[in-house]
Tab-separated table of C-alpha atoms and ligand atoms in Angstrom:
chain	number	residue	atom	x	y	z
X	1	MET	CA	4.688	-31.427	-10.977
X	2	ASP	CA	2.144	-29.318	-12.135
X	3	GLN	CA	2.307	-26.278	-14.223
X	4	ALA	CA	1.401	-23.838	-11.483
X	5	GLN	CA	4.188	-25.574	-9.163
X	6	GLN	CA	6.718	-25.285	-11.840
X	7	LEU	CA	5.777	-21.592	-12.237
X	8	ARG	CA	6.210	-21.179	-8.280
X	9	ASN	CA	9.631	-22.858	-8.637
X	10	VAL	CA	10.681	-20.679	-11.434
X	11	ILE	CA	9.453	-17.516	-9.721
X	12	LYS	CA	11.121	-18.300	-6.351
X	13	GLN	CA	14.495	-19.115	-7.967
X	14	LYS	CA	14.449	-16.023	-9.798
X	15	ASN	CA	13.611	-13.913	-6.651
X	16	GLN	CA	16.665	-15.643	-4.866
X	17	LYS	CA	18.856	-14.620	-7.316
X	18	ASN	CA	17.471	-10.907	-7.349
X	19	ILE	CA	18.405	-8.378	-4.901
X	20	THR	CA	15.516	-6.729	-4.282
X	21	ASN	CA	15.605	-3.446	-2.702
X	22	ALA	CA	12.244	-1.487	-2.905
X	23	LYS	CA	10.085	-1.049	0.350
X	24	VAL	CA	6.277	-1.675	-0.233
X	25	LEU	CA	3.891	-0.088	2.121
X	26	THR	CA	0.069	-1.141	1.615
X	27	ILE	CA	-2.188	1.332	2.830
X	28	THR	CA	-5.636	0.105	3.870
X	29	SER	CA	-8.582	0.614	6.142
X	30	GLY	CA	-11.769	-1.104	6.716
X	31	LYS	CA	-13.904	1.787	5.725
X	32	GLY	CA	-13.675	4.435	2.777
X	33	GLY	CA	-13.250	7.880	3.163
X	34	VAL	CA	-10.940	8.046	6.156
X	35	GLY	CA	-8.044	9.243	4.313
X	36	LYS	CA	-6.056	6.254	2.670
X	37	SER	CA	-5.693	8.083	-0.777
X	38	ASN	CA	-4.280	11.472	1.305
X	39	THR	CA	-1.775	9.369	3.206
X	40	ALA	CA	-0.442	7.415	-0.154
X	41	VAL	CA	0.016	10.590	-1.989
X	42	ASN	CA	1.328	12.711	1.209
X	43	LEU	CA	3.937	10.136	2.098
X	44	ALA	CA	5.029	10.008	-1.373
X	45	ILE	CA	5.791	13.726	-1.400
X	46	GLN	CA	7.583	13.431	1.914
X	47	PHE	CA	9.478	10.307	0.667
X	48	ARG	CA	10.494	12.561	-2.399
X	49	ARG	CA	11.668	15.459	-0.141
X	50	MET	CA	14.144	12.712	1.403
X	51	GLY	CA	15.587	11.900	-1.828
X	52	LYS	CA	13.465	8.667	-2.470
X	53	ARG	CA	12.087	7.397	-5.957
X	54	VAL	CA	8.464	6.440	-5.208
X	55	ILE	CA	5.612	4.767	-7.248
X	56	ILE	CA	2.048	4.577	-5.841
X	57	PHE	CA	0.179	1.581	-7.022
X	58	ASP	CA	-3.427	2.545	-7.126
X	59	ALA	CA	-5.439	-0.519	-6.794
X	60	ASP	CA	-8.608	1.382	-5.581
X	61	ILE	CA	-10.631	0.260	-8.750
X	62	GLY	CA	-13.407	2.613	-10.045
X	63	LEU	CA	-12.810	5.675	-7.699
X	64	ALA	CA	-9.359	6.440	-9.097
X	65	ASN	CA	-8.513	8.642	-6.203
X	66	VAL	CA	-4.714	9.322	-6.915
X	67	GLU	CA	-5.316	10.043	-10.444
X	68	VAL	CA	-7.633	12.722	-9.353
X	69	MET	CA	-5.371	14.151	-6.607
X	70	PHE	CA	-2.798	14.325	-9.315
X	71	GLY	CA	-4.821	15.791	-11.885
X	72	THR	CA	-3.462	13.613	-14.431
X	73	VAL	CA	-5.283	10.781	-16.481
X	74	PRO	CA	-3.000	7.848	-17.162
X	75	GLU	CA	-2.842	6.592	-20.811
X	76	TYR	CA	-2.388	3.057	-19.924
X	77	ASN	CA	-3.071	0.950	-16.630
X	78	LEU	CA	-2.141	-2.583	-15.273
X	79	SER	CA	-4.649	-3.950	-17.921
X	80	ASP	CA	-2.727	-2.807	-20.605
X	81	LEU	CA	0.565	-4.720	-19.371
X	82	ILE	CA	-1.355	-7.717	-19.110
X	83	TYR	CA	-3.730	-8.122	-21.771
X	84	GLN	CA	-1.805	-5.550	-24.518
X	85	GLY	CA	1.840	-6.330	-23.651
X	86	LYS	CA	2.710	-2.953	-22.602
X	87	SER	CA	6.027	-2.747	-20.459
X	88	ILE	CA	6.043	-1.726	-16.937
X	89	ARG	CA	7.672	1.569	-17.830
X	90	GLU	CA	4.817	2.456	-20.309
X	91	ILE	CA	2.226	2.146	-17.668
X	92	ILE	CA	4.029	4.458	-15.155
X	93	THR	CA	2.517	8.083	-15.386
X	94	LYS	CA	4.424	10.683	-14.049
X	95	GLY	CA	2.793	12.786	-11.423
X	96	PRO	CA	3.916	16.038	-9.221
X	97	GLU	CA	7.340	16.052	-8.035
X	98	GLY	CA	8.272	12.886	-10.229
X	99	ILE	CA	6.169	10.479	-8.249
X	100	GLY	CA	5.383	7.680	-10.729
X	101	PHE	CA	1.996	5.937	-10.415
X	102	ILE	CA	0.479	2.770	-11.801
X	103	SER	CA	-3.288	2.820	-12.103
X	104	GLY	CA	-4.760	-0.939	-11.506
X	105	GLY	CA	-7.277	-0.348	-14.037
X	106	SER	CA	-9.756	-3.578	-14.165
X	107	GLY	CA	-6.399	-5.733	-14.112
X	108	ILE	CA	-6.472	-6.557	-10.584
X	109	VAL	CA	-10.022	-7.892	-10.596
X	110	SER	CA	-9.003	-11.006	-12.588
X	111	LEU	CA	-5.771	-11.529	-11.350
X	112	ASN	CA	-6.798	-15.120	-10.617
X	113	ASN	CA	-8.101	-16.113	-14.165
X	114	LEU	CA	-4.700	-15.212	-15.799
X	115	THR	CA	-2.878	-17.701	-17.879
X	116	ARG	CA	0.882	-18.897	-16.868
X	117	ASP	CA	2.346	-16.727	-19.660
X	118	GLN	CA	0.439	-13.687	-18.373
X	119	ILE	CA	1.305	-14.336	-14.652
X	120	ASP	CA	5.055	-14.752	-15.597
X	121	TYR	CA	4.951	-11.586	-17.471
X	122	LEU	CA	3.139	-9.749	-14.830
X	123	VAL	CA	5.550	-10.960	-12.182
X	124	ARG	CA	8.624	-10.182	-14.222
X	125	SER	CA	7.244	-6.831	-15.009
X	126	LEU	CA	6.459	-5.875	-11.402
X	127	GLN	CA	9.717	-6.955	-10.434
X	128	GLN	CA	11.298	-4.488	-12.465
X	129	LEU	CA	9.742	-1.905	-10.145
X	130	ASN	CA	12.729	-2.802	-7.931
X	131	ASP	CA	15.032	-1.184	-10.228
X	132	LEU	CA	12.774	1.775	-10.562
X	133	THR	CA	11.679	3.092	-7.239
X	134	ASP	CA	12.861	3.072	-3.554
X	135	VAL	CA	9.528	2.902	-2.224
X	136	LEU	CA	6.427	1.405	-3.640
X	137	ILE	CA	3.257	2.566	-2.090
X	138	VAL	CA	-0.148	0.331	-2.673
X	139	ASP	CA	-3.521	2.430	-2.362
X	140	THR	CA	-5.883	-0.379	-1.709
X	141	GLY	CA	-9.030	1.166	-1.873
X	142	ALA	CA	-11.970	0.573	0.433
X	143	GLY	CA	-13.534	-2.381	1.564
X	144	ILE	CA	-12.407	-5.958	2.754
X	145	SER	CA	-12.836	-7.787	-0.432
X	146	ASP	CA	-10.484	-10.401	-1.378
X	147	THR	CA	-8.106	-8.339	-3.778
X	148	VAL	CA	-7.777	-6.104	-0.801
X	149	LEU	CA	-6.785	-8.723	1.707
X	150	GLU	CA	-4.337	-10.592	-1.030
X	151	PHE	CA	-2.460	-7.076	-1.123
X	152	VAL	CA	-2.224	-6.949	2.773
X	153	ILE	CA	-1.507	-10.505	3.216
X	154	ALA	CA	1.315	-10.495	0.704
X	155	SER	CA	2.794	-7.083	2.044
X	156	PRO	CA	5.693	-6.851	4.801
X	157	GLU	CA	4.024	-3.642	5.956
X	158	VAL	CA	0.868	-2.599	6.179
X	159	LEU	CA	-0.718	1.184	7.068
X	160	LEU	CA	-3.810	0.414	8.699
X	161	ILE	CA	-5.886	4.057	8.471
X	162	THR	CA	-8.333	4.694	11.172
X	163	THR	CA	-10.112	7.603	12.505
X	164	PRO	CA	-11.692	8.053	15.845
X	165	GLU	CA	-15.408	7.291	14.420
X	166	PRO	CA	-16.749	4.463	15.901
X	167	SER	CA	-17.742	3.108	12.446
X	168	SER	CA	-14.034	3.446	11.406
X	169	LEU	CA	-12.722	1.565	14.363
X	170	THR	CA	-15.242	-1.292	13.958
X	171	ASP	CA	-14.284	-1.550	10.164
X	172	SER	CA	-10.661	-1.586	11.035
X	173	TYR	CA	-11.418	-4.254	13.391
X	174	SER	CA	-13.350	-6.216	10.782
X	175	LEU	CA	-10.506	-5.804	8.388
X	176	VAL	CA	-7.942	-7.226	10.907
X	177	LYS	CA	-10.310	-10.018	12.121
X	178	ALA	CA	-10.788	-11.216	8.184
X	179	LEU	CA	-7.026	-11.125	8.014
X	180	TYR	CA	-6.426	-13.174	10.891
X	181	LYS	CA	-8.953	-15.566	9.776
X	182	ASN	CA	-7.645	-16.096	6.508
X	183	PRO	CA	-5.487	-19.203	6.112
X	184	ASN	CA	-2.828	-17.566	3.910
X	185	PHE	CA	-2.042	-14.614	6.626
X	186	VAL	CA	1.291	-15.234	8.382
X	187	GLN	CA	1.046	-13.162	11.668
X	188	ASN	CA	4.814	-12.559	11.734
X	189	GLY	CA	5.230	-11.841	8.228
X	190	THR	CA	3.273	-8.804	8.073
X	191	ASN	CA	3.278	-5.718	10.595
X	192	ILE	CA	0.074	-4.107	10.854
X	193	ARG	CA	0.812	-0.268	11.942
X	194	LEU	CA	-1.915	1.963	12.861
X	195	ILE	CA	-2.065	5.711	11.812
X	196	ALA	CA	-4.805	7.460	13.393
X	197	ASN	CA	-6.183	10.028	11.004
X	198	LYS	CA	-8.421	12.766	11.557
X	199	VAL	CA	-7.638	13.241	15.460
X	200	SER	CA	-7.832	16.298	17.842
X	201	SER	CA	-4.921	15.228	20.169
X	202	ALA	CA	-2.322	13.009	20.706
X	203	GLU	CA	-4.322	11.380	23.622
X	204	GLU	CA	-7.215	10.807	21.022
X	205	ALA	CA	-4.905	8.891	18.806
X	206	ARG	CA	-3.408	6.882	21.316
X	207	ALA	CA	-6.806	5.872	22.517
X	208	VAL	CA	-7.917	4.985	18.980
X	209	TYR	CA	-4.667	2.488	18.936
X	210	GLU	CA	-5.476	1.042	22.264
X	211	LYS	CA	-9.086	0.286	21.497
X	212	LEU	CA	-7.998	-1.857	18.250
X	213	GLU	CA	-4.813	-3.413	20.031
X	214	GLN	CA	-7.244	-4.623	22.932
X	215	VAL	CA	-9.895	-6.137	20.646
X	216	THR	CA	-7.031	-7.706	18.277
X	217	ASN	CA	-5.367	-9.017	21.256
X	218	LYS	CA	-8.250	-10.088	23.227
X	219	PHE	CA	-10.108	-11.944	20.388
X	220	LEU	CA	-7.635	-12.657	17.774
X	221	GLY	CA	-4.485	-13.207	19.942
X	222	GLY	CA	-2.691	-11.102	17.700
X	223	SER	CA	-1.085	-7.483	17.895
X	224	ILE	CA	-0.803	-4.294	15.868
X	225	SER	CA	1.607	-1.509	16.239
X	226	TYR	CA	1.359	2.315	16.579
X	227	LEU	CA	3.041	4.167	13.764
X	228	GLY	CA	1.667	7.708	14.040
X	229	MET	CA	-0.978	10.218	13.804
X	230	VAL	CA	-2.323	13.012	11.401
X	231	PRO	CA	-4.594	15.636	13.206
X	232	SER	CA	-7.814	16.822	11.654
X	233	ASP	CA	-6.543	19.697	9.579
X	234	PRO	CA	-8.720	22.384	7.364
X	235	ASN	CA	-5.755	22.708	5.285
X	236	LEU	CA	-5.797	19.169	4.023
X	237	GLU	CA	-9.650	19.554	3.477
X	238	ARG	CA	-8.999	22.920	1.405
X	239	ALA	CA	-6.302	21.228	-0.496
X	240	VAL	CA	-8.524	18.347	-1.495
X	241	ARG	CA	-11.333	20.317	-2.501
X	242	SER	CA	-9.035	22.325	-5.163
X	243	GLN	CA	-7.425	18.960	-6.159
X	244	LYS	CA	-4.302	19.782	-4.564
X	245	ILE	CA	-1.913	18.202	-1.999
X	246	VAL	CA	-1.601	19.502	1.306
X	247	SER	CA	2.196	18.724	1.520
X	248	LEU	CA	2.598	21.019	-1.425
X	249	GLU	CA	0.391	23.518	-0.766
X	250	ALA	CA	0.610	24.052	2.837
X	251	PRO	CA	4.013	22.317	3.936
X	252	THR	CA	4.046	23.827	7.444
X	253	SER	CA	0.581	22.714	8.251
X	254	ARG	CA	-0.088	20.265	11.067
X	255	ALA	CA	-1.043	17.693	8.491
X	256	SER	CA	1.857	18.194	6.377
X	257	LYS	CA	4.321	17.970	9.479
X	258	ALA	CA	2.641	15.053	10.859
X	259	TYR	CA	3.215	13.118	7.327
X	260	GLU	CA	6.845	14.321	7.562
X	261	LEU	CA	7.004	12.739	10.860
X	262	ILE	CA	5.404	9.441	9.715
X	263	ALA	CA	7.534	9.161	6.378
X	264	LYS	CA	10.741	9.779	8.923
X	265	SER	CA	9.872	7.068	11.163
X	266	LEU	CA	9.039	4.675	8.396
X	267	MET	CA	12.524	5.258	6.963
X	268	GLY	CA	14.490	4.897	10.039
X	269	GLN	CA	13.419	1.247	10.214
X	270	ARG	CA	15.883	-1.691	10.231
X	271	GLN	CA	17.211	-2.331	6.918
X	272	ASP	CA	16.011	-6.012	6.341
X	273	THR	CA	12.192	-4.919	6.043
X	274	TYR	CA	13.605	-3.213	2.856
X	275	ARG	CA	14.710	-6.400	1.044
X	276	TRP	CA	11.861	-8.591	1.031
X	277	GLY	CA	8.971	-6.136	-0.580
X	278	ILE	CA	8.426	-6.678	-3.919
X	279	SER	CA	9.333	-10.278	-4.292
X	280	GLN	CA	7.365	-11.237	-1.349
X	281	LEU	CA	4.259	-9.416	-2.742
X	282	PHE	CA	4.116	-10.843	-6.197
X	283	ASN	CA	5.229	-14.358	-4.869
X	284	HIS	CA	2.337	-14.616	-3.016
X	285	PHE	CA	0.204	-13.676	-6.152
X	286	VAL	CA	2.060	-16.453	-7.788
X	287	ASN	CA	1.770	-18.823	-5.195
X	288	LYS	CA	-2.065	-18.677	-5.385
X	289	CYS	CA	-2.212	-19.684	-8.932
V	301	ADP	N1	-6.386	14.731	8.289
V	301	ADP	C1	-7.231	15.201	7.828
V	301	ADP	N2	-8.111	16.279	8.158
V	301	ADP	C2	-9.279	16.830	7.703
V	301	ADP	N3	-9.711	15.878	6.897
V	301	ADP	C3	-9.335	14.784	6.192
V	301	ADP	C4	-8.395	14.186	6.942
V	301	ADP	N4	-7.747	13.143	6.146
V	301	ADP	C5	-8.674	12.905	5.375
V	301	ADP	N5	-9.774	13.961	5.423
V	301	ADP	C6	-10.966	14.333	4.578
V	301	ADP	O1	-11.478	12.991	4.224
V	301	ADP	C7	-11.742	12.621	2.775
V	301	ADP	C8	-11.201	11.346	2.287
V	301	ADP	O2	-10.059	11.193	2.298
V	301	ADP	P1	-9.178	10.292	1.361
V	301	ADP	O3	-7.918	10.131	1.423
V	301	ADP	O4	-9.868	10.262	-0.075
V	301	ADP	O5	-9.835	8.850	1.986
V	301	ADP	P2	-9.897	7.304	1.293
V	301	ADP	O6	-8.868	7.075	0.390
V	301	ADP	O7	-9.739	6.490	2.468
V	301	ADP	O8	-11.279	7.152	0.795
V	301	ADP	C9	-10.784	14.059	2.261
V	301	ADP	O9	-11.407	14.486	1.017
V	301	ADP	C10	-10.787	14.969	3.439
V	301	ADP	O10	-11.786	15.862	3.078
V	302	MG	MG1	-9.102	6.575	-1.687
């Protein structure tokens, strides 16, 4: 048995004993600037209102959107955990409303080059998140890089953000296609759920969904599900411009109400999707080593 195999076994046994209960939501899109970070942050606020503990994992390397929206610069990030031995609690920064966030830093880029000890420590640390939060929201950042695909493949629930712009539809489809072509992707292991963002009506949202679902079905033999819509709302733009969060600044705005509805339908799900969140996510990284 090689070292990597031993590690997989160790982690798997650990997982079986663990009672994991945090819900993992991975937010992605093929294209940048379509509303991922706003979705992450506003859903986080809505979950807080529902009494849930929330941690955002900002895997958006370089742009640091969540930090900007929270107006807080984290002291440590994931790299400090991996390379400096910081604990998971030390790298969680507190944002508004008690939302925790973890900045990926450059830690995620080099995930494949870690030693066995580093991976073991990383996995154990990340599994501690199960005790620290009810919901873990992963903001993947833009593009269809290997790291983005890894997160998506490892997540039980993926929120795909798409706007009615043709380029957003095309890029979302490219992402879904890259997923389906990836040998590690398990179709019934990941629920891809569409959020139609910046729409002008429910009909437009539905049309965005139907276009994506049709091509996914026709060319990939797959399926995505419809989660909800967020209207194009000047209140949201205004909030972003002043480094605020629309759900806090304008709680009765159309965008805030839309996020509230989406958060509620995400929480109304069956219990079993809660259970295989974080373990599955990090098992997957370990399985790659
Ligand atoms: N529902 C919306 N209504 C109006 N503007 C929006 C909406 N969602 C996003 N935007 C605009 O798009 C910009 C990019 O959003 P952001 O969440 O940062 O995208 P991403 O994280 O995908 O790059 C925001 O600054 C905002 O101006
Ligand atoms: Mg972003």
